[in-house]
mmCIF file of C-alpha atoms and ligand atoms in Angstrom:
data_model
loop_
_atom_site.group_PDB
_atom_site.id
_atom_site.type_symbol
_atom_site.label_atom_id
_atom_site.label_comp_id
_atom_site.label_asym_id
_atom_site.label_seq_id
_atom_site.Cartn_x
_atom_site.Cartn_y
_atom_site.Cartn_z
ATOM 1 C CA MET A 1 35.472 70.268 37.420
ATOM 2 C CA ILE A 2 38.681 68.256 37.661
ATOM 3 C CA ARG A 3 37.624 67.050 41.084
ATOM 4 C CA GLY A 4 35.372 64.047 40.779
ATOM 5 C CA PRO A 5 33.450 61.676 42.994
ATOM 6 C CA LEU A 6 36.458 59.385 43.143
ATOM 7 C CA ASP A 7 38.715 61.893 44.839
ATOM 8 C CA SER A 8 37.795 60.325 48.134
ATOM 9 C CA GLU A 9 38.979 56.899 46.968
ATOM 10 C CA ASP A 10 41.884 55.896 49.140
ATOM 11 C CA PRO A 11 44.944 55.130 46.986
ATOM 12 C CA ASP A 12 45.805 52.252 49.311
ATOM 13 C CA ARG A 13 42.460 50.699 48.606
ATOM 14 C CA LEU A 14 42.955 50.984 44.846
ATOM 15 C CA TYR A 15 46.332 49.388 45.358
ATOM 16 C CA THR A 16 44.694 46.477 47.197
ATOM 17 C CA VAL A 17 42.013 46.078 44.553
ATOM 18 C CA THR A 18 44.580 45.593 41.830
ATOM 19 C CA GLY A 19 46.821 43.375 43.956
ATOM 20 C CA GLY A 20 49.573 45.922 43.505
ATOM 21 C CA ARG A 21 50.094 44.865 39.937
ATOM 22 C CA SER A 22 50.398 47.085 36.971
ATOM 23 C CA ARG A 23 50.915 45.086 33.843
ATOM 24 C CA ALA A 24 52.081 46.088 30.441
ATOM 25 C CA ASP A 25 49.163 44.506 28.621
ATOM 26 C CA GLU A 26 46.578 46.874 30.098
ATOM 27 C CA SER A 27 47.352 48.962 27.086
ATOM 28 C CA VAL A 28 45.354 46.531 24.962
ATOM 29 C CA PHE A 29 42.223 48.161 26.366
ATOM 30 C CA ASP A 30 40.913 51.379 24.932
ATOM 31 C CA MET A 31 38.418 53.476 26.911
ATOM 32 C CA VAL A 32 35.759 52.323 24.446
ATOM 33 C CA THR A 33 36.803 48.688 24.155
ATOM 34 C CA LEU A 34 33.613 46.696 24.701
ATOM 35 C CA ILE A 35 33.795 43.954 27.320
ATOM 36 C CA VAL A 36 31.620 40.843 27.279
ATOM 37 C CA SER A 37 31.381 38.246 30.078
ATOM 38 C CA GLU A 38 32.090 34.700 29.026
ATOM 39 C CA SER A 39 31.188 33.083 32.345
ATOM 40 C CA GLU A 40 29.228 33.625 35.518
ATOM 41 C CA PRO A 41 31.018 34.746 38.661
ATOM 42 C CA SER A 42 32.323 31.895 40.758
ATOM 43 C CA LEU A 43 32.698 31.416 44.483
ATOM 44 C CA GLY A 44 35.582 33.203 46.107
ATOM 45 C CA MET A 45 36.076 35.620 43.262
ATOM 46 C CA GLN A 46 37.196 39.164 44.076
ATOM 47 C CA SER A 47 34.110 41.374 44.422
ATOM 48 C CA GLU A 48 35.166 43.773 41.653
ATOM 49 C CA HIS A 49 35.560 40.851 39.281
ATOM 50 C CA VAL A 50 32.110 39.617 40.226
ATOM 51 C CA LYS A 51 30.628 43.039 39.550
ATOM 52 C CA ILE A 52 32.306 43.292 36.175
ATOM 53 C CA LEU A 53 31.110 39.853 35.092
ATOM 54 C CA ARG A 54 27.540 40.775 36.057
ATOM 55 C CA MET A 55 27.703 44.129 34.284
ATOM 56 C CA CYS A 56 29.055 42.722 31.063
ATOM 57 C CA ARG A 57 26.469 40.076 30.258
ATOM 58 C CA ARG A 58 25.771 42.455 27.427
ATOM 59 C CA PRO A 59 28.690 44.449 25.967
ATOM 60 C CA MET A 60 29.840 47.390 28.052
ATOM 61 C CA ALA A 61 32.634 49.877 27.384
ATOM 62 C CA VAL A 62 35.622 50.109 29.705
ATOM 63 C CA VAL A 63 34.713 53.702 30.509
ATOM 64 C CA GLU A 64 31.181 52.714 31.551
ATOM 65 C CA ILE A 65 32.504 49.977 33.811
ATOM 66 C CA SER A 66 34.827 52.550 35.337
ATOM 67 C CA SER A 67 31.948 54.901 36.006
ATOM 68 C CA TYR A 68 29.703 52.253 37.547
ATOM 69 C CA LEU A 69 32.475 50.831 39.727
ATOM 70 C CA GLY A 70 33.574 54.317 40.773
ATOM 71 C CA MET A 71 37.181 53.505 39.920
ATOM 72 C CA PRO A 72 39.615 55.226 37.578
ATOM 73 C CA VAL A 73 39.848 53.834 34.056
ATOM 74 C CA SER A 74 43.434 52.685 34.603
ATOM 75 C CA VAL A 75 42.452 50.605 37.636
ATOM 76 C CA VAL A 76 39.584 49.007 35.747
ATOM 77 C CA LYS A 77 41.955 48.050 32.946
ATOM 78 C CA ILE A 78 44.104 46.139 35.423
ATOM 79 C CA LEU A 79 41.064 44.285 36.744
ATOM 80 C CA LEU A 80 40.068 43.468 33.179
ATOM 81 C CA CYS A 81 43.510 42.028 32.455
ATOM 82 C CA ASP A 82 42.958 39.375 35.131
ATOM 83 C CA LEU A 83 39.592 38.439 33.683
ATOM 84 C CA LEU A 84 40.919 38.369 30.149
ATOM 85 C CA ASP A 85 43.873 36.206 31.190
ATOM 86 C CA THR A 86 41.562 33.640 32.713
ATOM 87 C CA GLY A 87 39.142 33.671 29.795
ATOM 88 C CA LYS A 88 36.260 35.060 31.844
ATOM 89 C CA ILE A 89 35.713 37.963 29.451
ATOM 90 C CA THR A 90 36.330 38.784 25.836
ATOM 91 C CA ALA A 91 37.252 42.227 24.573
ATOM 92 C CA ARG A 92 35.963 43.858 21.389
ATOM 93 C CA HIS A 93 38.505 46.501 20.544
ATOM 94 C CA PRO A 94 37.657 49.550 18.445
ATOM 95 C CA HIS A 95 38.467 48.953 14.814
ATOM 96 C CA ALA A 96 36.889 51.786 12.854
ATOM 97 C CA ALA A 97 39.259 54.366 14.320
ATOM 98 C CA ARG A 98 42.876 54.101 13.302
ATOM 99 C CA PRO A 99 44.815 55.850 16.054
ATOM 100 C CA ASP A 100 47.995 53.949 15.235
ATOM 101 C CA ASN A 101 48.583 55.799 11.990
ATOM 102 C CA GLY A 102 46.859 58.969 13.128
ATOM 103 C CA GLY A 103 44.551 58.689 10.159
ATOM 104 C CA LEU A 104 40.831 58.897 9.772
ATOM 105 C CA PRO A 105 38.696 55.797 9.411
ATOM 106 C CA GLU A 106 37.838 54.597 5.927
ATOM 107 C CA PRO A 107 35.402 56.865 4.056
ATOM 108 C CA GLU A 108 32.843 54.008 4.011
ATOM 109 C CA THR A 109 32.918 53.871 7.808
ATOM 110 C CA LEU A 110 32.500 57.625 8.167
ATOM 111 C CA LYS A 111 29.654 57.527 5.664
ATOM 112 C CA LYS A 112 27.922 54.981 7.901
ATOM 113 C CA VAL A 113 28.471 57.211 10.940
ATOM 114 C CA LEU A 114 27.056 60.187 9.067
ATOM 115 C CA VAL A 115 23.972 58.349 7.844
ATOM 116 C CA ALA A 116 23.318 56.829 11.270
ATOM 117 C CA LEU A 117 23.494 60.239 12.946
ATOM 118 C CA GLN A 118 21.196 61.738 10.332
ATOM 119 C CA ASN A 119 18.667 58.978 10.978
ATOM 120 C CA LEU A 120 18.671 59.326 14.766
ATOM 121 C CA MET B 1 17.284 40.288 30.628
ATOM 122 C CA HIS B 2 18.677 38.716 33.804
ATOM 123 C CA SER B 3 17.544 39.749 37.277
ATOM 124 C CA ARG B 4 15.667 42.937 36.676
ATOM 125 C CA THR B 5 15.433 44.532 40.056
ATOM 126 C CA SER B 6 17.989 43.093 42.443
ATOM 127 C CA ASP B 7 21.176 43.898 40.599
ATOM 128 C CA ARG B 8 21.432 47.458 39.359
ATOM 129 C CA ALA B 9 24.295 46.533 37.074
ATOM 130 C CA ASP B 10 21.860 44.558 34.958
ATOM 131 C CA VAL B 11 19.462 47.356 34.217
ATOM 132 C CA ARG B 12 21.855 49.992 32.987
ATOM 133 C CA ALA B 13 20.615 50.465 29.445
ATOM 134 C CA PRO B 14 22.660 47.618 27.998
ATOM 135 C CA LEU B 15 24.024 47.759 24.495
ATOM 136 C CA ARG B 16 22.771 45.309 21.917
ATOM 137 C CA ALA B 17 24.611 42.006 21.997
ATOM 138 C CA SER B 18 26.097 42.647 18.540
ATOM 139 C CA ALA B 19 27.811 45.919 19.574
ATOM 140 C CA SER B 20 31.465 45.532 18.674
ATOM 141 C CA ASP B 21 33.046 48.807 17.642
ATOM 142 C CA GLY B 22 33.389 51.817 19.943
ATOM 143 C CA LEU B 23 33.988 55.237 18.390
ATOM 144 C CA LYS B 24 34.929 58.481 20.138
ATOM 145 C CA ILE B 25 34.087 62.116 19.674
ATOM 146 C CA VAL B 26 35.031 64.807 22.181
ATOM 147 C CA VAL B 27 33.346 68.090 23.003
ATOM 148 C CA VAL B 28 35.868 70.711 24.063
ATOM 149 C CA GLY B 29 35.813 74.400 24.866
ATOM 150 C CA GLY B 30 36.214 76.837 27.689
ATOM 151 C CA PHE B 31 34.919 76.524 31.216
ATOM 152 C CA GLY B 32 31.131 76.353 31.510
ATOM 153 C CA VAL B 33 30.466 76.736 27.796
ATOM 154 C CA GLY B 34 27.900 73.904 27.688
ATOM 155 C CA LYS B 35 29.945 70.762 26.958
ATOM 156 C CA THR B 36 28.195 68.581 29.530
ATOM 157 C CA THR B 37 24.846 69.992 28.458
ATOM 158 C CA MET B 38 25.471 68.957 24.856
ATOM 159 C CA VAL B 39 26.538 65.428 25.819
ATOM 160 C CA GLN B 40 23.387 65.128 27.895
ATOM 161 C CA SER B 41 21.167 66.361 25.065
ATOM 162 C CA VAL B 42 22.198 63.698 22.579
ATOM 163 C CA SER B 43 23.088 60.727 24.760
ATOM 164 C CA GLU B 44 20.845 57.656 24.834
ATOM 165 C CA ILE B 45 21.859 57.034 28.440
ATOM 166 C CA ARG B 46 21.947 59.356 31.395
ATOM 167 C CA PRO B 47 25.419 60.887 31.076
ATOM 168 C CA LEU B 48 28.017 59.262 33.261
ATOM 169 C CA SER B 49 31.184 60.594 34.732
ATOM 170 C CA THR B 50 34.407 58.990 35.697
ATOM 171 C CA GLU B 51 38.049 59.791 35.952
ATOM 172 C CA GLU B 52 41.423 58.662 34.851
ATOM 173 C CA THR B 53 44.608 58.847 36.850
ATOM 174 C CA MET B 54 47.618 59.428 34.683
ATOM 175 C CA THR B 55 51.071 58.617 35.990
ATOM 176 C CA GLN B 56 54.388 59.890 34.733
ATOM 177 C CA ALA B 57 55.854 57.842 31.898
ATOM 178 C CA GLY B 58 58.033 54.927 32.957
ATOM 179 C CA VAL B 59 56.381 54.447 36.310
ATOM 180 C CA GLY B 60 54.556 51.278 37.271
ATOM 181 C CA ILE B 61 56.943 48.601 35.998
ATOM 182 C CA ASP B 62 57.279 46.927 39.361
ATOM 183 C CA ASP B 63 55.410 46.994 42.633
ATOM 184 C CA ALA B 64 57.791 49.333 44.380
ATOM 185 C CA SER B 65 57.647 52.072 41.780
ATOM 186 C CA PHE B 66 53.872 51.763 41.569
ATOM 187 C CA VAL B 67 53.542 52.460 45.271
ATOM 188 C CA GLN B 68 55.993 55.306 45.206
ATOM 189 C CA SER B 69 54.618 57.051 42.139
ATOM 190 C CA LYS B 70 52.945 60.062 43.675
ATOM 191 C CA THR B 71 53.148 62.095 40.506
ATOM 192 C CA THR B 72 49.688 61.252 39.270
ATOM 193 C CA THR B 73 47.219 63.650 37.734
ATOM 194 C CA THR B 74 43.530 62.938 38.021
ATOM 195 C CA VAL B 75 41.295 63.991 35.168
ATOM 196 C CA ALA B 76 37.521 63.824 35.506
ATOM 197 C CA PHE B 77 35.290 63.792 32.460
ATOM 198 C CA ASP B 78 31.724 62.982 31.552
ATOM 199 C CA PHE B 79 30.395 61.016 28.643
ATOM 200 C CA GLY B 80 27.308 59.783 26.867
ATOM 201 C CA ARG B 81 26.568 57.157 24.278
ATOM 202 C CA ILE B 82 24.760 56.793 20.954
ATOM 203 C CA SER B 83 24.215 53.397 19.315
ATOM 204 C CA LEU B 84 24.745 54.000 15.610
ATOM 205 C CA ASP B 85 23.900 50.599 14.159
ATOM 206 C CA GLU B 86 24.206 46.895 14.985
ATOM 207 C CA GLN B 87 27.954 47.185 15.533
ATOM 208 C CA MET B 88 29.005 50.797 16.027
ATOM 209 C CA VAL B 89 28.576 52.701 19.284
ATOM 210 C CA LEU B 90 29.597 56.324 19.480
ATOM 211 C CA TYR B 91 30.883 57.619 22.805
ATOM 212 C CA LEU B 92 30.742 61.341 23.290
ATOM 213 C CA PHE B 93 33.134 62.816 25.830
ATOM 214 C CA GLY B 94 32.797 66.153 27.546
ATOM 215 C CA ALA B 95 36.368 67.238 28.145
ATOM 216 C CA PRO B 96 37.209 69.129 31.308
ATOM 217 C CA GLY B 97 37.410 72.883 30.751
ATOM 218 C CA GLN B 98 40.620 73.519 32.661
ATOM 219 C CA GLU B 99 43.771 74.054 30.727
ATOM 220 C CA ARG B 100 45.895 71.939 33.018
ATOM 221 C CA PHE B 101 44.199 68.902 31.538
ATOM 222 C CA TRP B 102 45.356 69.572 28.029
ATOM 223 C CA PHE B 103 48.825 68.112 28.160
ATOM 224 C CA LEU B 104 47.126 64.759 28.767
ATOM 225 C CA TRP B 105 44.956 65.136 25.711
ATOM 226 C CA ASP B 106 46.691 62.711 23.388
ATOM 227 C CA ARG B 107 46.839 59.935 25.955
ATOM 228 C CA LEU B 108 43.334 60.379 27.258
ATOM 229 C CA PHE B 109 41.563 60.762 23.940
ATOM 230 C CA ALA B 110 43.811 58.809 21.593
ATOM 231 C CA GLY B 111 41.845 57.496 18.651
ATOM 232 C CA THR B 112 39.226 60.242 18.739
ATOM 233 C CA LEU B 113 37.538 60.666 15.368
ATOM 234 C CA GLY B 114 37.097 64.369 15.802
ATOM 235 C CA ALA B 115 36.069 67.181 18.116
ATOM 236 C CA VAL B 116 33.354 69.747 18.552
ATOM 237 C CA VAL B 117 34.702 73.067 19.837
ATOM 238 C CA LEU B 118 31.903 74.825 21.674
ATOM 239 C CA VAL B 119 32.257 78.590 21.898
ATOM 240 C CA ASP B 120 30.469 81.279 23.803
ATOM 241 C CA THR B 121 30.711 84.498 21.820
ATOM 242 C CA ASN B 122 31.022 86.536 24.994
ATOM 243 C CA ARG B 123 34.196 84.647 25.766
ATOM 244 C CA LEU B 124 35.701 83.735 22.418
ATOM 245 C CA ALA B 125 39.236 83.790 23.750
ATOM 246 C CA ASP B 126 38.403 80.828 25.988
ATOM 247 C CA SER B 127 38.464 78.544 22.968
ATOM 248 C CA TRP B 128 41.852 79.576 21.578
ATOM 249 C CA TYR B 129 43.687 77.100 23.702
ATOM 250 C CA ALA B 130 41.431 74.176 22.755
ATOM 251 C CA ILE B 131 41.788 74.946 19.060
ATOM 252 C CA ASP B 132 45.536 75.276 19.408
ATOM 253 C CA ARG B 133 45.799 71.813 20.979
ATOM 254 C CA LEU B 134 43.520 70.206 18.391
ATOM 255 C CA GLU B 135 45.584 71.664 15.580
ATOM 256 C CA TYR B 136 48.765 70.503 17.282
ATOM 257 C CA HIS B 137 47.449 66.931 17.569
ATOM 258 C CA GLY B 138 45.962 66.970 14.085
ATOM 259 C CA THR B 139 42.487 66.176 15.403
ATOM 260 C CA PRO B 140 39.791 67.284 12.937
ATOM 261 C CA PHE B 141 37.168 69.603 14.431
ATOM 262 C CA ILE B 142 34.274 71.903 13.788
ATOM 263 C CA VAL B 143 33.242 74.966 15.772
ATOM 264 C CA ALA B 144 29.749 75.349 17.225
ATOM 265 C CA ARG B 145 28.538 78.615 18.668
ATOM 266 C CA ASN B 146 26.352 77.857 21.693
ATOM 267 C CA ASN B 147 23.740 80.565 21.793
ATOM 268 C CA PHE B 148 23.368 80.939 25.512
ATOM 269 C CA THR B 149 22.155 84.457 25.022
ATOM 270 C CA GLU B 150 21.954 86.827 22.086
ATOM 271 C CA PRO B 151 25.234 86.124 20.233
ATOM 272 C CA GLN B 152 27.691 88.980 20.342
ATOM 273 C CA HIS B 153 29.341 87.988 17.089
ATOM 274 C CA THR B 154 28.241 86.630 13.733
ATOM 275 C CA LEU B 155 29.557 83.276 12.590
ATOM 276 C CA GLU B 156 31.876 85.072 10.175
ATOM 277 C CA GLU B 157 33.249 87.166 13.023
ATOM 278 C CA VAL B 158 33.790 83.984 15.023
ATOM 279 C CA ARG B 159 35.678 82.462 12.116
ATOM 280 C CA ASP B 160 37.874 85.541 11.774
ATOM 281 C CA ALA B 161 38.496 85.881 15.494
ATOM 282 C CA LEU B 162 39.527 82.242 15.748
ATOM 283 C CA ASP B 163 41.525 82.459 12.523
ATOM 284 C CA LEU B 164 39.867 79.362 11.092
ATOM 285 C CA PRO B 165 40.498 78.148 7.544
ATOM 286 C CA SER B 166 37.452 78.286 5.280
ATOM 287 C CA ASP B 167 37.039 74.503 5.139
ATOM 288 C CA ILE B 168 36.331 74.206 8.869
ATOM 289 C CA PRO B 169 32.589 74.418 9.500
ATOM 290 C CA VAL B 170 31.381 77.067 11.953
ATOM 291 C CA ILE B 171 27.766 76.575 12.957
ATOM 292 C CA ASP B 172 25.114 77.672 15.407
ATOM 293 C CA CYS B 173 23.621 75.534 18.134
ATOM 294 C CA ASP B 174 21.655 75.360 21.333
ATOM 295 C CA ALA B 175 23.397 72.762 23.486
ATOM 296 C CA ARG B 176 20.221 72.177 25.497
ATOM 297 C CA ASP B 177 18.297 71.102 22.418
ATOM 298 C CA ARG B 178 18.594 67.526 21.220
ATOM 299 C CA ASP B 179 17.975 68.204 17.527
ATOM 300 C CA SER B 180 20.336 71.139 17.529
ATOM 301 C CA SER B 181 23.077 69.125 19.230
ATOM 302 C CA LYS B 182 22.428 66.244 16.860
ATOM 303 C CA ALA B 183 22.880 68.619 13.929
ATOM 304 C CA VAL B 184 26.284 69.543 15.335
ATOM 305 C CA LEU B 185 27.338 65.891 15.331
ATOM 306 C CA VAL B 186 26.015 65.475 11.803
ATOM 307 C CA ALA B 187 28.062 68.494 10.706
ATOM 308 C CA LEU B 188 31.175 67.014 12.289
ATOM 309 C CA ALA B 189 30.542 63.615 10.675
ATOM 310 C CA ARG B 190 30.051 65.277 7.293
ATOM 311 C CA HIS B 191 33.290 67.208 7.754
ATOM 312 C CA LEU B 192 35.164 64.006 8.697
ATOM 313 C CA TYR B 193 33.709 62.183 5.735
ATOM 314 C CA SER B 194 34.733 64.885 3.326
ATOM 315 C CA LEU B 195 38.251 64.963 4.821
ATOM 316 C CA SER B 196 38.521 61.204 4.411
ATOM 317 C CA THR B 197 37.434 61.248 0.793
ATOM 318 C CA SER B 198 39.829 64.043 -0.101
ATOM 319 C CA SER B 199 42.745 62.364 1.669
ATOM 320 C CA ALA B 200 41.828 59.019 0.106
ATOM 321 C CA ALA B 201 41.929 60.752 -3.266
ATOM 322 C CA ARG B 202 45.411 62.099 -2.527
ATOM 323 C CA GLU B 203 46.801 58.723 -1.534
ATOM 324 C CA THR B 204 48.012 56.598 -4.380
ATOM 325 C CA THR B 205 45.890 53.486 -4.192
ATOM 326 C CA ALA B 206 47.833 50.351 -3.418
HETATM 327 N N1 GTP C 1 20.818 79.628 28.903
HETATM 328 C C1 GTP C 1 21.598 78.631 28.553
HETATM 329 N N2 GTP C 1 22.259 77.979 29.506
HETATM 330 C C2 GTP C 1 23.078 76.940 29.145
HETATM 331 C C3 GTP C 1 23.220 76.555 27.805
HETATM 332 N N3 GTP C 1 24.110 75.527 27.760
HETATM 333 C C4 GTP C 1 24.466 75.287 29.023
HETATM 334 N N4 GTP C 1 23.838 76.135 29.868
HETATM 335 C C5 GTP C 1 24.029 76.218 31.328
HETATM 336 O O1 GTP C 1 25.339 76.649 31.594
HETATM 337 C C6 GTP C 1 25.891 75.980 32.701
HETATM 338 C C7 GTP C 1 27.197 75.278 32.313
HETATM 339 O O2 GTP C 1 26.920 74.289 31.346
HETATM 340 P P1 GTP C 1 27.748 72.934 31.292
HETATM 341 O O3 GTP C 1 27.123 72.105 30.231
HETATM 342 O O4 GTP C 1 27.909 72.334 32.625
HETATM 343 O O5 GTP C 1 29.132 73.479 30.807
HETATM 344 P P2 GTP C 1 30.530 72.699 30.668
HETATM 345 O O6 GTP C 1 31.157 73.230 29.449
HETATM 346 O O7 GTP C 1 30.300 71.243 30.766
HETATM 347 O O8 GTP C 1 31.288 73.200 31.945
HETATM 348 P P3 GTP C 1 32.664 72.668 32.564
HETATM 349 O O9 GTP C 1 32.680 71.179 32.399
HETATM 350 O O10 GTP C 1 32.614 73.087 33.984
HETATM 351 O O11 GTP C 1 33.759 73.355 31.813
HETATM 352 C C8 GTP C 1 24.829 74.995 33.158
HETATM 353 O O12 GTP C 1 24.164 75.574 34.256
HETATM 354 C C9 GTP C 1 23.896 74.869 31.981
HETATM 355 O O13 GTP C 1 22.564 74.590 32.371
HETATM 356 C C10 GTP C 1 22.504 77.274 26.799
HETATM 357 O O14 GTP C 1 22.590 77.008 25.613
HETATM 358 N N5 GTP C 1 21.713 78.303 27.234
HETATM 359 MG MG1 MG C 2 31.235 69.821 32.013
#
């Protein structure tokens, strides 16, 4: 099931959407970074930006935004960079996981995960 | 909370406003073993799907190379979500079954807490590759036998066939059943917790 609904997305269109930019700081976003709008869409804003601002009135993960917009995660990250740069969104990055040192989260965090799952 | 009917983006099961910490778990295993079914069983939202396009390293520095980079691989995956408490939200990813995806594993699922390896006892060999990659990346995992039909092998036989160390849990499940799938996640969380306490004990406290 490698083929997805986005296969039909024209690469040229994705290129247009992102203004042809691919910035280094997209890497600040994880797939599960939670995005929150800090302002309402304004006149003349790019339609994808408008959609993101509307979606993220409550926190929403990058991967969910990607799914709802029907655009690959990497493209969404570029769109989010613009909004972050202009202060229109804030980003809540994952902090329990510690991918940088390849280690597990703190035992206290995992205990909380365990208890929460047990109580579902 | 805002317009309830006009804008679909507003009614998509929003997270609580205090949500601040996303966590990841992946469900892996051979083709058609029930990964998507399990995600669906435990998710609080209708499972979603999306894709990621991965380009070769070093590409995308300037406009010209971005346009010319045709060496992209597209990986589709599905996912669900479970709100754990006021802050933590667990995202559960159903990894694609095809092997050609696996070399992208570390980039796609970096920061994953752990994995559930789903196995079908009629096709045990299908999970060798997944287990091999998890071990290579040092991702903690448990094995869950999805009882599609009458299992062909006992859990002990599964453990032997997959050559799993005794500390890795091997359990039974029915991926279609919410409680059963939940129990799998609980078993993984318990395994992760016990790994973290034993590694914390090994570390000399600073
Ligand atoms: N009888 C039975 N059918 C199941 C069970 N789990 C999944 N199925 C069915 O098996 C088929 C494949 O399940 P999926 O959940 O799509 O499997 P998958 O691992 O996501 O498949 P890929 O993503 O294509 O690798 C679906 O038609 C499911 O309804 C089970 O426990 N029992
Ligand atoms: Mg699937």
